[in-house]
Short mmCIF file of C-alpha atoms in Angstrom, two decimals:
data_model
loop_
_atom_site.label_atom_id
_atom_site.label_comp_id
_atom_site.label_asym_id
_atom_site.label_seq_id
_atom_site.Cartn_x
_atom_site.Cartn_y
_atom_site.Cartn_z
CA MET P 14 71.42 85.50 67.16
CA GLY P 15 74.64 86.87 65.74
CA ALA P 16 72.82 88.64 62.93
CA LEU P 17 70.47 90.30 65.38
CA ALA P 18 73.43 91.73 67.22
CA SER P 19 74.73 93.34 64.00
CA GLY P 20 73.55 96.56 62.42
CA GLU P 21 71.14 94.70 60.13
CA GLU P 22 67.48 95.38 60.82
CA PRO P 23 65.65 92.33 62.20
CA THR P 24 62.78 90.74 60.33
CA ALA P 25 59.50 89.92 62.01
CA HIS P 26 60.23 86.21 61.58
CA ALA P 27 63.66 86.53 63.20
CA VAL P 28 62.27 88.24 66.30
CA ARG P 29 59.41 85.72 66.51
CA LEU P 30 61.99 82.94 66.51
CA LEU P 31 63.81 84.61 69.39
CA LEU P 32 60.49 84.82 71.26
CA ARG P 33 59.90 81.11 70.73
CA ARG P 34 63.42 80.23 71.84
CA TYR P 35 63.08 82.34 74.97
CA ALA P 36 59.71 80.76 75.77
CA LEU P 37 61.29 77.31 75.50
CA ALA P 38 64.60 77.96 77.25
CA GLY P 39 64.09 81.03 79.47
CA ARG P 40 67.80 81.87 79.15
CA ASP P 41 69.10 85.31 80.11
CA ASP P 42 71.26 85.62 77.00
CA ILE P 43 68.24 85.03 74.77
CA LEU P 44 66.20 87.51 76.81
CA HIS P 45 68.88 90.18 76.36
CA ALA P 46 68.96 89.62 72.58
CA LEU P 47 65.16 89.56 72.48
CA GLU P 48 64.75 92.86 74.32
CA HIS P 49 67.22 94.54 71.95
CA ALA P 50 65.61 93.03 68.85
CA LEU P 51 62.08 93.90 69.97
CA THR P 52 63.06 97.52 70.54
CA ARG P 53 64.51 97.69 67.05
CA ALA P 54 61.41 95.98 65.65
CA LEU P 55 59.14 98.61 67.20
CA GLU P 56 61.21 101.26 65.44
CA ALA P 57 61.42 99.41 62.12
CA TRP P 58 57.90 98.20 61.39
CA PRO P 59 56.40 101.57 60.31
CA GLN P 60 58.82 101.59 57.36
CA ALA P 61 57.98 98.02 56.33
CA PRO P 62 56.05 97.46 53.09
CA ARG P 63 52.32 97.15 53.67
CA ASP P 64 52.30 93.59 52.35
CA GLU P 65 54.57 92.62 55.27
CA HIS P 66 52.31 94.08 57.98
CA ALA P 67 50.64 90.74 58.70
CA GLY P 68 54.00 89.29 59.70
CA TRP P 69 54.73 92.22 61.99
CA LEU P 70 51.32 91.91 63.62
CA MET P 71 51.94 88.21 64.30
CA LEU P 72 55.22 89.19 65.95
CA PHE P 73 53.61 91.76 68.25
CA VAL P 74 50.77 89.37 69.13
CA GLU P 75 53.34 86.89 70.41
CA ALA P 76 55.44 89.62 72.03
CA ALA P 77 52.43 90.94 73.97
CA ALA P 78 52.31 87.64 75.86
CA VAL P 79 55.77 88.19 77.36
CA SER P 80 56.27 91.97 77.29
CA ASP P 81 54.58 94.67 79.34
CA ASP P 82 55.80 97.40 76.98
CA ASP P 83 52.73 99.45 76.03
CA ARG P 84 54.31 100.13 72.63
CA VAL P 85 53.83 96.48 71.71
CA ARG P 86 50.07 96.65 72.20
CA GLU P 87 49.91 100.02 70.45
CA ALA P 88 51.81 98.66 67.45
CA ALA P 89 49.55 95.61 67.31
CA GLY P 90 46.44 97.79 67.42
CA GLY P 91 47.73 100.08 64.69
CA LEU P 92 48.69 97.18 62.44
CA ALA P 93 45.35 95.41 62.92
CA THR P 94 43.45 98.60 62.12
CA GLY P 95 45.56 99.18 59.03
CA LEU P 96 45.06 95.65 57.76
CA ARG P 97 41.31 95.90 58.19
CA GLU P 98 41.23 99.00 55.96
CA SER P 99 41.87 96.80 52.91
CA TRP P 100 39.11 94.31 53.70
CA GLY P 101 36.48 94.01 51.01
CA ARG P 102 38.95 95.22 48.36
CA GLU P 103 42.02 92.97 48.58
CA ARG P 104 42.01 90.38 45.81
CA ARG P 105 45.38 88.73 46.43
CA ILE P 106 44.60 85.61 48.40
CA ALA P 107 48.05 85.15 49.93
CA VAL P 108 48.28 88.75 51.17
CA GLY P 109 44.66 89.03 52.28
CA ALA P 110 44.57 85.67 54.07
CA ALA P 111 47.81 86.45 55.92
CA GLY P 112 46.26 89.69 57.17
CA VAL P 113 43.11 87.92 58.34
CA ASP P 114 45.21 85.25 60.03
CA ALA P 115 47.16 87.88 61.95
CA CYS P 116 44.01 89.79 62.96
CA LEU P 117 42.37 86.58 64.19
CA ARG P 118 45.38 85.92 66.39
CA ALA P 119 45.29 89.48 67.68
CA ASN P 120 41.61 89.08 68.55
CA ALA P 121 42.30 85.79 70.36
CA ALA P 122 45.03 87.52 72.37
CA GLY P 123 42.65 90.32 73.41
CA LEU P 124 44.63 93.00 71.59
CA PRO P 125 43.03 96.22 70.29
CA GLY P 126 41.83 96.37 66.72
CA GLY P 127 40.62 92.78 66.56
CA ASP P 128 37.11 91.88 65.41
CA LEU P 129 36.38 88.16 65.14
CA GLN P 130 33.25 88.33 63.00
CA ALA P 131 34.70 90.89 60.60
CA ALA P 132 37.85 88.77 60.18
CA VAL P 133 35.84 85.61 59.54
CA ASP P 134 33.64 87.45 57.03
CA GLU P 135 36.72 88.68 55.15
CA LEU P 136 38.26 85.22 55.10
CA GLU P 137 35.05 83.75 53.69
CA ARG P 138 34.96 86.49 51.04
CA LEU P 139 38.56 85.85 49.96
CA VAL P 140 38.28 82.07 49.85
CA GLY P 141 34.76 82.02 48.44
CA ALA P 142 35.80 84.18 45.48
CA ALA P 143 38.59 81.77 44.53
CA TYR P 144 37.53 78.29 45.66
CA GLU P 145 36.30 75.56 43.31
CA PRO P 146 35.33 72.24 44.96
CA GLY P 147 38.02 69.71 44.16
CA GLU P 148 40.09 72.35 42.32
CA GLY P 149 41.52 74.38 45.17
CA LEU P 150 41.78 78.14 44.77
CA SER P 151 41.79 77.87 41.00
CA ARG P 152 40.00 81.15 40.32
CA ALA P 153 42.79 83.02 42.13
CA ALA P 154 45.31 81.94 39.53
CA GLY P 155 43.68 83.66 36.54
CA GLY P 156 43.20 80.43 34.68
CA GLY P 157 46.77 79.23 35.19
CA ARG P 158 48.08 76.80 37.76
CA ALA P 159 47.24 77.58 41.36
CA ARG P 160 49.85 79.38 43.41
CA LEU P 161 51.41 77.82 46.47
CA GLY P 162 51.29 81.01 48.55
CA ASP P 163 47.53 81.32 48.07
CA HIS P 164 46.89 77.80 49.35
CA VAL P 165 49.33 77.96 52.26
CA SER P 166 48.15 81.37 53.50
CA ALA P 167 44.49 80.48 53.14
CA ALA P 168 44.95 77.13 54.88
CA SER P 169 46.79 78.79 57.77
CA ALA P 170 44.06 81.42 58.19
CA LEU P 171 41.34 78.75 58.02
CA LEU P 172 43.07 76.75 60.76
CA THR P 173 43.29 79.88 62.91
CA ALA P 174 39.61 80.56 62.23
CA TYR P 175 38.81 77.04 63.39
CA GLU P 176 40.83 77.58 66.55
CA CYS P 177 38.93 80.81 67.22
CA THR P 178 35.43 79.58 66.41
CA GLY P 179 35.44 75.78 66.63
CA ARG P 180 33.74 75.59 63.21
CA LEU P 181 34.82 72.34 61.56
CA PRO P 182 34.27 73.46 57.95
CA TYR P 183 37.22 75.84 58.30
CA SER P 184 39.73 73.18 59.34
CA MET P 185 38.38 70.65 56.86
CA LEU P 186 38.73 73.17 54.02
CA ALA P 187 42.28 73.91 55.17
CA GLU P 188 43.06 70.21 54.85
CA GLU P 189 41.43 70.05 51.41
CA LEU P 190 43.52 72.98 50.19
CA MET P 191 46.77 71.37 51.36
CA GLN P 192 45.72 68.06 49.80
CA PHE P 193 45.10 69.89 46.53
CA ALA P 194 48.49 71.62 46.78
CA ALA P 195 50.17 68.26 47.35
CA ARG P 196 48.51 66.82 44.23
CA THR P 197 49.12 69.74 41.91
CA LEU P 198 52.16 71.58 43.29
CA GLY P 199 54.12 68.74 44.84
CA ASP P 200 57.66 68.32 43.55
CA ALA P 201 57.95 64.88 42.02
CA ALA P 202 61.69 64.83 42.70
CA ALA P 203 61.63 66.07 46.32
CA PRO P 204 59.40 66.25 49.41
CA GLY P 205 58.41 69.89 48.97
CA PHE P 206 56.38 72.12 46.66
CA ILE P 207 56.90 74.16 43.51
CA ASP P 208 55.12 77.45 42.92
CA GLY P 209 52.36 77.75 40.35
CA ASP P 210 53.36 78.02 36.70
CA THR P 211 57.04 78.23 37.62
CA THR P 212 59.35 75.38 38.50
CA SER P 213 60.86 77.26 41.43
CA LYS P 214 60.96 75.68 44.87
CA PRO P 215 60.57 78.69 47.19
CA PHE P 216 62.38 78.27 50.48
CA ALA P 217 60.13 80.43 52.68
CA LEU P 218 56.85 79.13 51.25
CA ASN P 219 57.94 75.54 51.76
CA CYS P 220 58.76 76.40 55.38
CA GLU P 221 55.32 77.94 55.83
CA ALA P 222 53.73 74.90 54.20
CA ALA P 223 55.54 72.68 56.71
CA SER P 224 54.10 74.81 59.54
CA VAL P 225 50.57 74.34 58.21
CA LEU P 226 51.11 70.60 57.84
CA HIS P 227 52.37 70.47 61.42
CA ARG P 228 49.16 72.16 62.62
CA LEU P 229 47.05 69.67 60.65
CA SER P 230 49.05 66.84 62.20
CA ALA P 231 48.23 68.15 65.67
CA LEU P 232 44.51 68.08 64.83
CA HIS P 233 44.74 64.54 63.51
CA ARG P 234 46.30 63.39 66.79
CA SER P 235 43.14 64.44 68.63
CA ASP P 236 40.63 61.59 69.04
CA GLU P 237 37.83 64.12 69.52
CA TYR P 238 38.71 65.91 66.30
CA ARG P 239 38.99 62.71 64.26
CA GLU P 240 35.54 61.63 65.43
CA ALA P 241 33.95 64.96 64.52
CA ALA P 242 35.67 65.93 61.26
CA VAL P 243 35.90 64.42 57.81
CA ILE P 244 39.63 63.86 57.31
CA ALA P 245 41.97 62.16 54.86
CA PRO P 246 42.44 58.85 56.71
CA SER P 247 45.80 57.92 55.18
CA ALA P 248 47.41 61.33 55.62
CA ASP P 249 50.50 61.72 57.80
CA TYR P 250 51.06 65.45 57.85
CA GLY P 251 53.68 65.34 60.58
CA ARG P 252 55.80 63.01 58.46
CA ASP P 253 55.29 65.21 55.40
CA ALA P 254 56.32 68.35 57.29
CA GLU P 255 59.42 66.72 58.69
CA ARG P 256 60.47 65.52 55.24
CA ILE P 257 60.15 69.05 53.87
CA LEU P 258 62.26 70.45 56.69
CA ARG P 259 64.97 67.83 56.22
CA TRP P 260 65.00 68.64 52.50
CA LEU P 261 65.39 72.38 53.20
CA ALA P 262 67.93 72.05 56.02
CA PRO P 263 71.05 72.32 53.80
CA GLU P 264 69.90 75.76 52.59
CA VAL P 265 69.51 77.26 56.08
CA PRO P 266 73.16 78.31 56.67
CA GLU P 267 73.06 80.53 53.57
CA ALA P 268 69.57 81.92 54.20
CA GLY P 269 70.46 84.69 56.68
CA PHE P 270 67.42 86.18 58.39
CA ALA P 271 65.22 84.22 55.95
CA GLY P 272 66.33 81.12 57.83
CA ALA P 273 64.13 82.27 60.72
CA VAL P 274 61.09 81.07 58.74
CA TYR P 275 62.66 77.62 58.80
CA GLY P 276 63.27 77.93 62.54
CA LEU P 277 59.62 78.81 63.20
CA ALA P 278 58.53 75.73 61.27
CA ALA P 279 61.16 73.43 62.79
CA VAL P 280 60.71 74.37 66.44
CA GLY P 281 57.66 72.11 66.60
CA PHE P 282 59.87 69.15 65.80
CA ASP P 283 63.12 70.08 67.53
CA PRO P 284 62.78 72.41 70.55
CA ALA P 285 66.58 72.77 70.61
CA LEU P 286 66.23 75.04 67.60
#
């Protein structure tokens, strides 16, 4: 929280982490920092790059559950409307799927600007244009190796679509995409992932991958879900996510605000975070 008290502008992830910590602990000191950070976030988001708007919308969706500030709902509505303006034209899977994911969450929270059917239609357009059975989102990579961000963002949006609609094909495709990423983008020397044609091991994307694996793990723990869905029987996504987070942990102290992405992924395993 020290960084949030400085003059540095907060990121959407950093304020979301404060929201999660306040929801878990209910402490007055966290509430004071949260109120200050949320005010600054409401002032900062209009200057944020358009590709980051999905992250800001996710922040305001979560903030609307604990804040009665009308500006939060207004910001969420404006962001959702802006994201929808690119639907039908956006070709970047990672960016487009993140926007759909955020709009689905806004719709589920009853915020203005949400449209469930339109969001689902856009998600199906994005994934359908890139998906090859057994080959992941191969068409999104222009003939090269698939990109990690495409698979993680699409899987997250598909899981959110399942949560909103109850349609099993969405969650099963999310699992297939993460299985494909594990086969083709897994780092042979470590628990995490590399990114496409590069050998880089992106910190934030590995954190987001751990979050998606954690959500898959939660589904697999449900007897009702296991009976209804076709799943990978030997998968242990909770174990995989925890291994990734342990692998990334040494990098967190030097990550600054970027470390908030790690916190959002890790809070499911360690509420003390």
